[in-house]
Steps between C-alpha positions, in 0.01 A plus 500: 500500500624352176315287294618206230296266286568128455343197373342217798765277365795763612385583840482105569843492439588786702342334802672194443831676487463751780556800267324648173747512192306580139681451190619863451676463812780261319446695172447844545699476856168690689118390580249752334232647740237774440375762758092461592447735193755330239277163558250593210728662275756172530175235481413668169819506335665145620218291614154564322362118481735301732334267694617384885720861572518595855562865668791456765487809753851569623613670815762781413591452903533128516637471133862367550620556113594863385255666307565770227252794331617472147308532160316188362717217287241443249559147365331565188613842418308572172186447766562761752278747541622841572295561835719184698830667343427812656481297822757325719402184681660297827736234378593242790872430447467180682288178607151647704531300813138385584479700805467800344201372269201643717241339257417266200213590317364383134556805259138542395408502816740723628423713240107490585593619842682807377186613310 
């Protein structure tokens, strides 16, 4: 299991399309993901006081896109800290087909259950 963050507003889209597409997808050519263990680490450095994210939970079995282990692509270098660098995370090279989303949850309260 794979896990990716989104705002309410992008997940309604991906239902109405059939298919999940964030914006690195067309920019950086991949869809960033975190393992169960990344989550904190990636909340803290990309998405302390965002309201409306959601936690997708991806199936590495029914995912139809490639995925690759590869170091993080920080997009604000000078902000990286030197614990995610050491670290590689799964990048979907692809649109995540909703199938292979086993849940939806609100990221505090995905977060709560974790602790």
């Amino acid at each position: 299991m794979i896990y990716h963050i989104t705002t309410e507003r992008g997940w309604q889209i991906a239902r109405e399309m059939g298919e999940y597409r964030a914006y690195s997808l067309k920019n950086e050519g991949f869809i960033h993901c975190s393992t169960l263990e990344q989550i904190p680490k990636v909340v803290a450095a990309f998405y302390q006081n965002q309201p409306d994210l959601l936690v997708l939970a991806i199936s590495l079995e029914q995912l139809q896109s490639p995925v690759k282990w590869e170091q993080p692509q920080h997009p604000n270098p000078e902000n990286a800290t030197l614990e995610l660098e050491r670290e590689t995370f799964p990048h979907i090279y692809g649109a995540i087909n909703l199938e292979s989303v086993v849940f939806v949850k609100p990221l505090q309260e995905f977060i709560n259950s974790q602790n």
